[in-house]
Amino acid sequence: MFEPQRAFDVTWLFSTKKESAYGTKLSDTDLTRRVVTPTVEAAKVSKEFRSDLECFGKGHEFATELEELSRDLRRTTSFDASSLTLAWVAAFTLGKVATTQPNPGGNPTAYQHVFTFADPATSKHAPTTTVYEELTADLKRRLVSLACNDFTLTGRSRDVVQLSANWLGSGETVAGALTPLPALTPQSFLLGADADIQLGPQGAPVSIKERVLEWSLAISQNLHADLGYHPGSGKFRGRIWYAARRVSASLLLFAKETDDILSLFLDDTVRELKIDLPGDLIGPGPEKHRAIIRLPAVRITALDDAIEGHHIIYRVEIGEQGVLKQSGLEPLEITVTNTEASFLS
């Protein structure tokens, strides 16, 4: 009699470190972070083949041979967002981090990480990492060279902020159990009710949190998946380059009696959008687990009205073309404070 495999027993591990080179997996001792997810998620492997099914001269119409040409691997991760998981995803999507200790004497376990887009003049190779997953009693494997293609962050007042990311692997997996499994990693979750949404003049945005029903942010590296294969790489990818990085955001907010949202849209006014997500105190404080998302130069690219609970609301879109890069400013900056000493090391 067979033993069914319970979804509750699925688990996975990840690391804050990046691989030293594409196709070079992290060591098992680096795979130390273990968190819960709201859904069962595992890598999806697909293959491309060479077949003689449609060839002639066999004397019949059936295939006589099948040969694998290439292998692809994709994985989705979905989280109740925390200061750990948001920093991990941001690190591997943006590619550049500057880490400091805001209060090394009074609170030595607090670290601040500022994530920005990597400079393409330095390298166009996306950072990659290794993930370990256990799906069944005998399916235990390491996923080699995962790069984050894109992620979305969404928030509502009565929900935990949601984080979903899509990862692209080399296609290579390394079987074998990793033991012992570490305990679950403590997390500080980011709650929609604690968020402060700010929109206003550059350098001095003002809070509009009382008006906001829902907000979202989307970031993509647009990874060159097909260009990862090259002569000599075999059936697995041998590299992964990022292409045109893109950012967009949206807000769902109540209209008010004296409102400038429509004027901002009609006049193409440049504004700053800032999303502040505080969490729990770190140690004695005053530092907190926190994520601050800053888009210092944006324009509203679409505006629509609707009804919510008999009240007028605006659907505000800041499309990819509305996220500007001005001199001396990054188009996007994500600052996360947590207890992790480093990312991408």
PDB file of N, CA, C and O in Angstrom, residues 6-14 33-43 75-82 84-86 88-89 131-135 160-165 167 184-185 187 189:
ATOM      1  N   ARG A   6       1.769  14.389   2.049  1.00  0.00           N
ATOM      2  CA  ARG A   6       0.973  15.506   2.543  1.00  0.00           C
ATOM      3  C   ARG A   6       1.565  16.849   2.105  1.00  0.00           C
ATOM      4  O   ARG A   6       2.781  17.054   2.130  1.00  0.00           O
ATOM      5  N   ALA A   7       0.683  17.753   1.734  1.00  0.00           N
ATOM      6  CA  ALA A   7       1.129  19.096   1.372  1.00  0.00           C
ATOM      7  C   ALA A   7       1.784  19.792   2.556  1.00  0.00           C
ATOM      8  O   ALA A   7       2.679  20.627   2.384  1.00  0.00           O
ATOM      9  N   PHE A   8       1.354  19.466   3.774  1.00  0.00           N
ATOM     10  CA  PHE A   8       1.930  20.095   4.967  1.00  0.00           C
ATOM     11  C   PHE A   8       3.417  19.796   5.127  1.00  0.00           C
ATOM     12  O   PHE A   8       4.133  20.528   5.812  1.00  0.00           O
ATOM     13  N   ASP A   9       3.887  18.716   4.528  1.00  0.00           N
ATOM     14  CA  ASP A   9       5.283  18.307   4.713  1.00  0.00           C
ATOM     15  C   ASP A   9       6.235  18.942   3.707  1.00  0.00           C
ATOM     16  O   ASP A   9       7.444  18.772   3.809  1.00  0.00           O
ATOM     17  N   VAL A  10       5.692  19.655   2.724  1.00  0.00           N
ATOM     18  CA  VAL A  10       6.547  20.335   1.750  1.00  0.00           C
ATOM     19  C   VAL A  10       7.315  21.464   2.450  1.00  0.00           C
ATOM     20  O   VAL A  10       6.748  22.217   3.248  1.00  0.00           O
ATOM     21  N   THR A  11       8.600  21.572   2.161  1.00  0.00           N
ATOM     22  CA  THR A  11       9.390  22.648   2.748  1.00  0.00           C
ATOM     23  C   THR A  11      10.483  23.064   1.780  1.00  0.00           C
ATOM     24  O   THR A  11      10.747  22.378   0.791  1.00  0.00           O
ATOM     25  N   TRP A  12      11.114  24.203   2.054  1.00  0.00           N
ATOM     26  CA  TRP A  12      12.171  24.685   1.175  1.00  0.00           C
ATOM     27  C   TRP A  12      13.104  25.597   1.962  1.00  0.00           C
ATOM     28  O   TRP A  12      12.742  26.130   3.010  1.00  0.00           O
ATOM     29  N   LEU A  13      14.303  25.748   1.436  1.00  0.00           N
ATOM     30  CA  LEU A  13      15.330  26.573   2.066  1.00  0.00           C
ATOM     31  C   LEU A  13      15.907  27.530   1.031  1.00  0.00           C
ATOM     32  O   LEU A  13      15.973  27.214  -0.153  1.00  0.00           O
ATOM     33  N   PHE A  14      16.349  28.697   1.501  1.00  0.00           N
ATOM     34  CA  PHE A  14      17.008  29.639   0.597  1.00  0.00           C
ATOM     35  C   PHE A  14      18.147  30.323   1.333  1.00  0.00           C
ATOM     36  O   PHE A  14      18.395  30.077   2.518  1.00  0.00           O
ATOM     37  N   ARG A  33      17.886  29.714   5.482  1.00  0.00           N
ATOM     38  CA  ARG A  33      16.638  30.431   5.743  1.00  0.00           C
ATOM     39  C   ARG A  33      15.464  29.546   5.336  1.00  0.00           C
ATOM     40  O   ARG A  33      15.422  29.012   4.238  1.00  0.00           O
ATOM     41  N   ARG A  34      14.510  29.429   6.253  1.00  0.00           N
ATOM     42  CA  ARG A  34      13.347  28.569   6.023  1.00  0.00           C
ATOM     43  C   ARG A  34      12.100  29.317   6.483  1.00  0.00           C
ATOM     44  O   ARG A  34      12.002  29.697   7.660  1.00  0.00           O
ATOM     45  N   VAL A  35      11.158  29.541   5.568  1.00  0.00           N
ATOM     46  CA  VAL A  35       9.952  30.289   5.901  1.00  0.00           C
ATOM     47  C   VAL A  35       8.721  29.569   5.366  1.00  0.00           C
ATOM     48  O   VAL A  35       8.813  28.722   4.480  1.00  0.00           O
ATOM     49  N   VAL A  36       7.571  29.928   5.920  1.00  0.00           N
ATOM     50  CA  VAL A  36       6.306  29.353   5.466  1.00  0.00           C
ATOM     51  C   VAL A  36       5.805  30.132   4.258  1.00  0.00           C
ATOM     52  O   VAL A  36       6.160  31.289   4.038  1.00  0.00           O
ATOM     53  N   THR A  37       4.957  29.485   3.454  1.00  0.00           N
ATOM     54  CA  THR A  37       4.315  30.121   2.309  1.00  0.00           C
ATOM     55  C   THR A  37       2.830  29.789   2.333  1.00  0.00           C
ATOM     56  O   THR A  37       2.437  28.745   2.872  1.00  0.00           O
ATOM     57  N   PRO A  38       1.989  30.647   1.759  1.00  0.00           N
ATOM     58  CA  PRO A  38       0.543  30.392   1.795  1.00  0.00           C
ATOM     59  C   PRO A  38       0.080  29.301   0.845  1.00  0.00           C
ATOM     60  O   PRO A  38      -1.064  28.853   0.931  1.00  0.00           O
ATOM     61  N   THR A  39       0.931  28.887  -0.098  1.00  0.00           N
ATOM     62  CA  THR A  39       0.575  27.839  -1.043  1.00  0.00           C
ATOM     63  C   THR A  39       1.740  26.870  -1.194  1.00  0.00           C
ATOM     64  O   THR A  39       2.887  27.205  -0.876  1.00  0.00           O
ATOM     65  N   VAL A  40       1.454  25.672  -1.684  1.00  0.00           N
ATOM     66  CA  VAL A  40       2.510  24.710  -1.990  1.00  0.00           C
ATOM     67  C   VAL A  40       3.143  25.107  -3.317  1.00  0.00           C
ATOM     68  O   VAL A  40       2.463  25.212  -4.335  1.00  0.00           O
ATOM     69  N   GLU A  41       4.441  25.327  -3.297  1.00  0.00           N
ATOM     70  CA  GLU A  41       5.147  25.773  -4.493  1.00  0.00           C
ATOM     71  C   GLU A  41       6.378  24.908  -4.722  1.00  0.00           C
ATOM     72  O   GLU A  41       7.109  24.603  -3.778  1.00  0.00           O
ATOM     73  N   ALA A  42       6.576  24.517  -5.963  1.00  0.00           N
ATOM     74  CA  ALA A  42       7.741  23.726  -6.335  1.00  0.00           C
ATOM     75  C   ALA A  42       8.162  24.109  -7.738  1.00  0.00           C
ATOM     76  O   ALA A  42       7.385  24.690  -8.509  1.00  0.00           O
ATOM     77  N   ALA A  43       9.388  23.796  -8.076  1.00  0.00           N
ATOM     78  CA  ALA A  43       9.917  24.133  -9.393  1.00  0.00           C
ATOM     79  C   ALA A  43       9.185  23.359 -10.481  1.00  0.00           C
ATOM     80  O   ALA A  43       8.824  22.186 -10.307  1.00  0.00           O
ATOM     81  N   ARG A  75      10.152  28.827 -11.167  1.00  0.00           N
ATOM     82  CA  ARG A  75       9.596  28.677  -9.824  1.00  0.00           C
ATOM     83  C   ARG A  75       8.942  29.984  -9.404  1.00  0.00           C
ATOM     84  O   ARG A  75       9.471  31.061  -9.671  1.00  0.00           O
ATOM     85  N   THR A  76       7.792  29.898  -8.764  1.00  0.00           N
ATOM     86  CA  THR A  76       7.103  31.048  -8.201  1.00  0.00           C
ATOM     87  C   THR A  76       7.187  30.973  -6.689  1.00  0.00           C
ATOM     88  O   THR A  76       7.053  29.890  -6.107  1.00  0.00           O
ATOM     89  N   THR A  77       7.429  32.113  -6.054  1.00  0.00           N
ATOM     90  CA  THR A  77       7.377  32.171  -4.596  1.00  0.00           C
ATOM     91  C   THR A  77       6.351  33.216  -4.197  1.00  0.00           C
ATOM     92  O   THR A  77       6.347  34.331  -4.723  1.00  0.00           O
ATOM     93  N   SER A  78       5.462  32.846  -3.283  1.00  0.00           N
ATOM     94  CA  SER A  78       4.429  33.758  -2.788  1.00  0.00           C
ATOM     95  C   SER A  78       4.525  33.834  -1.269  1.00  0.00           C
ATOM     96  O   SER A  78       4.669  32.800  -0.600  1.00  0.00           O
ATOM     97  N   PHE A  79       4.454  35.036  -0.753  1.00  0.00           N
ATOM     98  CA  PHE A  79       4.661  35.230   0.678  1.00  0.00           C
ATOM     99  C   PHE A  79       3.635  36.197   1.256  1.00  0.00           C
ATOM    100  O   PHE A  79       3.146  37.096   0.565  1.00  0.00           O
ATOM    101  N   ASP A  80       3.355  36.042   2.555  1.00  0.00           N
ATOM    102  CA  ASP A  80       2.955  37.167   3.370  1.00  0.00           C
ATOM    103  C   ASP A  80       4.255  37.930   3.588  1.00  0.00           C
ATOM    104  O   ASP A  80       5.183  37.436   4.227  1.00  0.00           O
ATOM    105  N   ALA A  81       4.353  39.136   3.039  1.00  0.00           N
ATOM    106  CA  ALA A  81       5.635  39.834   2.964  1.00  0.00           C
ATOM    107  C   ALA A  81       6.196  40.130   4.355  1.00  0.00           C
ATOM    108  O   ALA A  81       5.473  40.516   5.274  1.00  0.00           O
ATOM    109  N   SER A  82       7.495  39.960   4.481  1.00  0.00           N
ATOM    110  CA  SER A  82       8.210  40.284   5.711  1.00  0.00           C
ATOM    111  C   SER A  82       9.457  41.070   5.351  1.00  0.00           C
ATOM    112  O   SER A  82       9.829  41.192   4.182  1.00  0.00           O
ATOM    113  N   LEU A  84      12.352  40.121   5.799  1.00  0.00           N
ATOM    114  CA  LEU A  84      13.318  39.162   5.251  1.00  0.00           C
ATOM    115  C   LEU A  84      12.994  38.845   3.792  1.00  0.00           C
ATOM    116  O   LEU A  84      13.860  38.966   2.912  1.00  0.00           O
ATOM    117  N   THR A  85      11.764  38.425   3.518  1.00  0.00           N
ATOM    118  CA  THR A  85      11.446  37.967   2.160  1.00  0.00           C
ATOM    119  C   THR A  85      11.452  39.117   1.150  1.00  0.00           C
ATOM    120  O   THR A  85      11.884  38.941   0.013  1.00  0.00           O
ATOM    121  N   LEU A  86      10.997  40.310   1.556  1.00  0.00           N
ATOM    122  CA  LEU A  86      11.030  41.438   0.636  1.00  0.00           C
ATOM    123  C   LEU A  86      12.472  41.823   0.309  1.00  0.00           C
ATOM    124  O   LEU A  86      12.802  42.108  -0.847  1.00  0.00           O
ATOM    125  N   TRP A  88      15.064  39.814   0.351  1.00  0.00           N
ATOM    126  CA  TRP A  88      15.640  38.742  -0.473  1.00  0.00           C
ATOM    127  C   TRP A  88      15.229  38.908  -1.937  1.00  0.00           C
ATOM    128  O   TRP A  88      16.064  38.863  -2.842  1.00  0.00           O
ATOM    129  N   VAL A  89      13.945  39.135  -2.152  1.00  0.00           N
ATOM    130  CA  VAL A  89      13.456  39.282  -3.524  1.00  0.00           C
ATOM    131  C   VAL A  89      14.003  40.567  -4.157  1.00  0.00           C
ATOM    132  O   VAL A  89      14.420  40.566  -5.319  1.00  0.00           O
ATOM    133  N   VAL A 131      18.260  27.328  -4.383  1.00  0.00           N
ATOM    134  CA  VAL A 131      17.147  27.000  -3.490  1.00  0.00           C
ATOM    135  C   VAL A 131      17.078  25.493  -3.327  1.00  0.00           C
ATOM    136  O   VAL A 131      17.313  24.740  -4.280  1.00  0.00           O
ATOM    137  N   TYR A 132      16.786  25.050  -2.116  1.00  0.00           N
ATOM    138  CA  TYR A 132      16.587  23.623  -1.829  1.00  0.00           C
ATOM    139  C   TYR A 132      15.109  23.404  -1.536  1.00  0.00           C
ATOM    140  O   TYR A 132      14.484  24.185  -0.808  1.00  0.00           O
ATOM    141  N   GLU A 133      14.529  22.338  -2.111  1.00  0.00           N
ATOM    142  CA  GLU A 133      13.128  22.046  -1.851  1.00  0.00           C
ATOM    143  C   GLU A 133      12.908  20.551  -1.617  1.00  0.00           C
ATOM    144  O   GLU A 133      13.602  19.703  -2.188  1.00  0.00           O
ATOM    145  N   GLU A 134      11.947  20.270  -0.751  1.00  0.00           N
ATOM    146  CA  GLU A 134      11.491  18.905  -0.482  1.00  0.00           C
ATOM    147  C   GLU A 134      10.003  18.859  -0.802  1.00  0.00           C
ATOM    148  O   GLU A 134       9.193  19.484  -0.124  1.00  0.00           O
ATOM    149  N   LEU A 135       9.663  18.099  -1.842  1.00  0.00           N
ATOM    150  CA  LEU A 135       8.271  18.010  -2.264  1.00  0.00           C
ATOM    151  C   LEU A 135       7.625  16.714  -1.789  1.00  0.00           C
ATOM    152  O   LEU A 135       6.476  16.693  -1.356  1.00  0.00           O
ATOM    153  N   VAL A 160      -2.285  41.335   5.261  1.00  0.00           N
ATOM    154  CA  VAL A 160      -0.829  41.362   5.230  1.00  0.00           C
ATOM    155  C   VAL A 160      -0.397  41.731   3.809  1.00  0.00           C
ATOM    156  O   VAL A 160      -1.023  41.308   2.835  1.00  0.00           O
ATOM    157  N   VAL A 161       0.638  42.548   3.680  1.00  0.00           N
ATOM    158  CA  VAL A 161       1.148  42.881   2.350  1.00  0.00           C
ATOM    159  C   VAL A 161       1.559  41.591   1.646  1.00  0.00           C
ATOM    160  O   VAL A 161       2.194  40.711   2.246  1.00  0.00           O
ATOM    161  N   GLN A 162       1.176  41.448   0.387  1.00  0.00           N
ATOM    162  CA  GLN A 162       1.449  40.234  -0.366  1.00  0.00           C
ATOM    163  C   GLN A 162       2.616  40.439  -1.333  1.00  0.00           C
ATOM    164  O   GLN A 162       2.719  41.479  -1.989  1.00  0.00           O
ATOM    165  N   LEU A 163       3.466  39.426  -1.407  1.00  0.00           N
ATOM    166  CA  LEU A 163       4.655  39.470  -2.250  1.00  0.00           C
ATOM    167  C   LEU A 163       4.688  38.209  -3.102  1.00  0.00           C
ATOM    168  O   LEU A 163       4.627  37.093  -2.580  1.00  0.00           O
ATOM    169  N   SER A 164       4.779  38.378  -4.423  1.00  0.00           N
ATOM    170  CA  SER A 164       4.862  37.238  -5.334  1.00  0.00           C
ATOM    171  C   SER A 164       5.991  37.480  -6.320  1.00  0.00           C
ATOM    172  O   SER A 164       6.098  38.569  -6.896  1.00  0.00           O
ATOM    173  N   ALA A 165       6.849  36.468  -6.498  1.00  0.00           N
ATOM    174  CA  ALA A 165       8.022  36.611  -7.369  1.00  0.00           C
ATOM    175  C   ALA A 165       8.133  35.413  -8.291  1.00  0.00           C
ATOM    176  O   ALA A 165       7.782  34.285  -7.921  1.00  0.00           O
ATOM    177  N   TRP A 167      10.816  33.200 -10.646  1.00  0.00           N
ATOM    178  CA  TRP A 167      12.229  32.886 -10.745  1.00  0.00           C
ATOM    179  C   TRP A 167      12.496  32.007 -11.959  1.00  0.00           C
ATOM    180  O   TRP A 167      11.666  31.167 -12.335  1.00  0.00           O
ATOM    181  N   LEU A 184      12.348  27.054  11.487  1.00  0.00           N
ATOM    182  CA  LEU A 184      11.784  28.182  10.766  1.00  0.00           C
ATOM    183  C   LEU A 184      12.483  29.475  11.177  1.00  0.00           C
ATOM    184  O   LEU A 184      12.764  29.702  12.361  1.00  0.00           O
ATOM    185  N   THR A 185      12.747  30.313  10.204  1.00  0.00           N
ATOM    186  CA  THR A 185      13.409  31.596  10.450  1.00  0.00           C
ATOM    187  C   THR A 185      12.386  32.605  10.969  1.00  0.00           C
ATOM    188  O   THR A 185      11.337  32.792  10.356  1.00  0.00           O
ATOM    189  N   GLN A 187      10.327  35.933  11.467  1.00  0.00           N
ATOM    190  CA  GLN A 187      10.037  37.005  10.527  1.00  0.00           C
ATOM    191  C   GLN A 187       9.233  38.103  11.203  1.00  0.00           C
ATOM    192  O   GLN A 187       8.481  37.853  12.142  1.00  0.00           O
ATOM    193  N   PHE A 189       6.387  40.529   9.890  1.00  0.00           N
ATOM    194  CA  PHE A 189       5.521  40.696   8.731  1.00  0.00           C
ATOM    195  C   PHE A 189       5.091  42.157   8.571  1.00  0.00           C
ATOM    196  O   PHE A 189       4.980  42.907   9.545  1.00  0.00           O
TER     197      PHE A 189
END
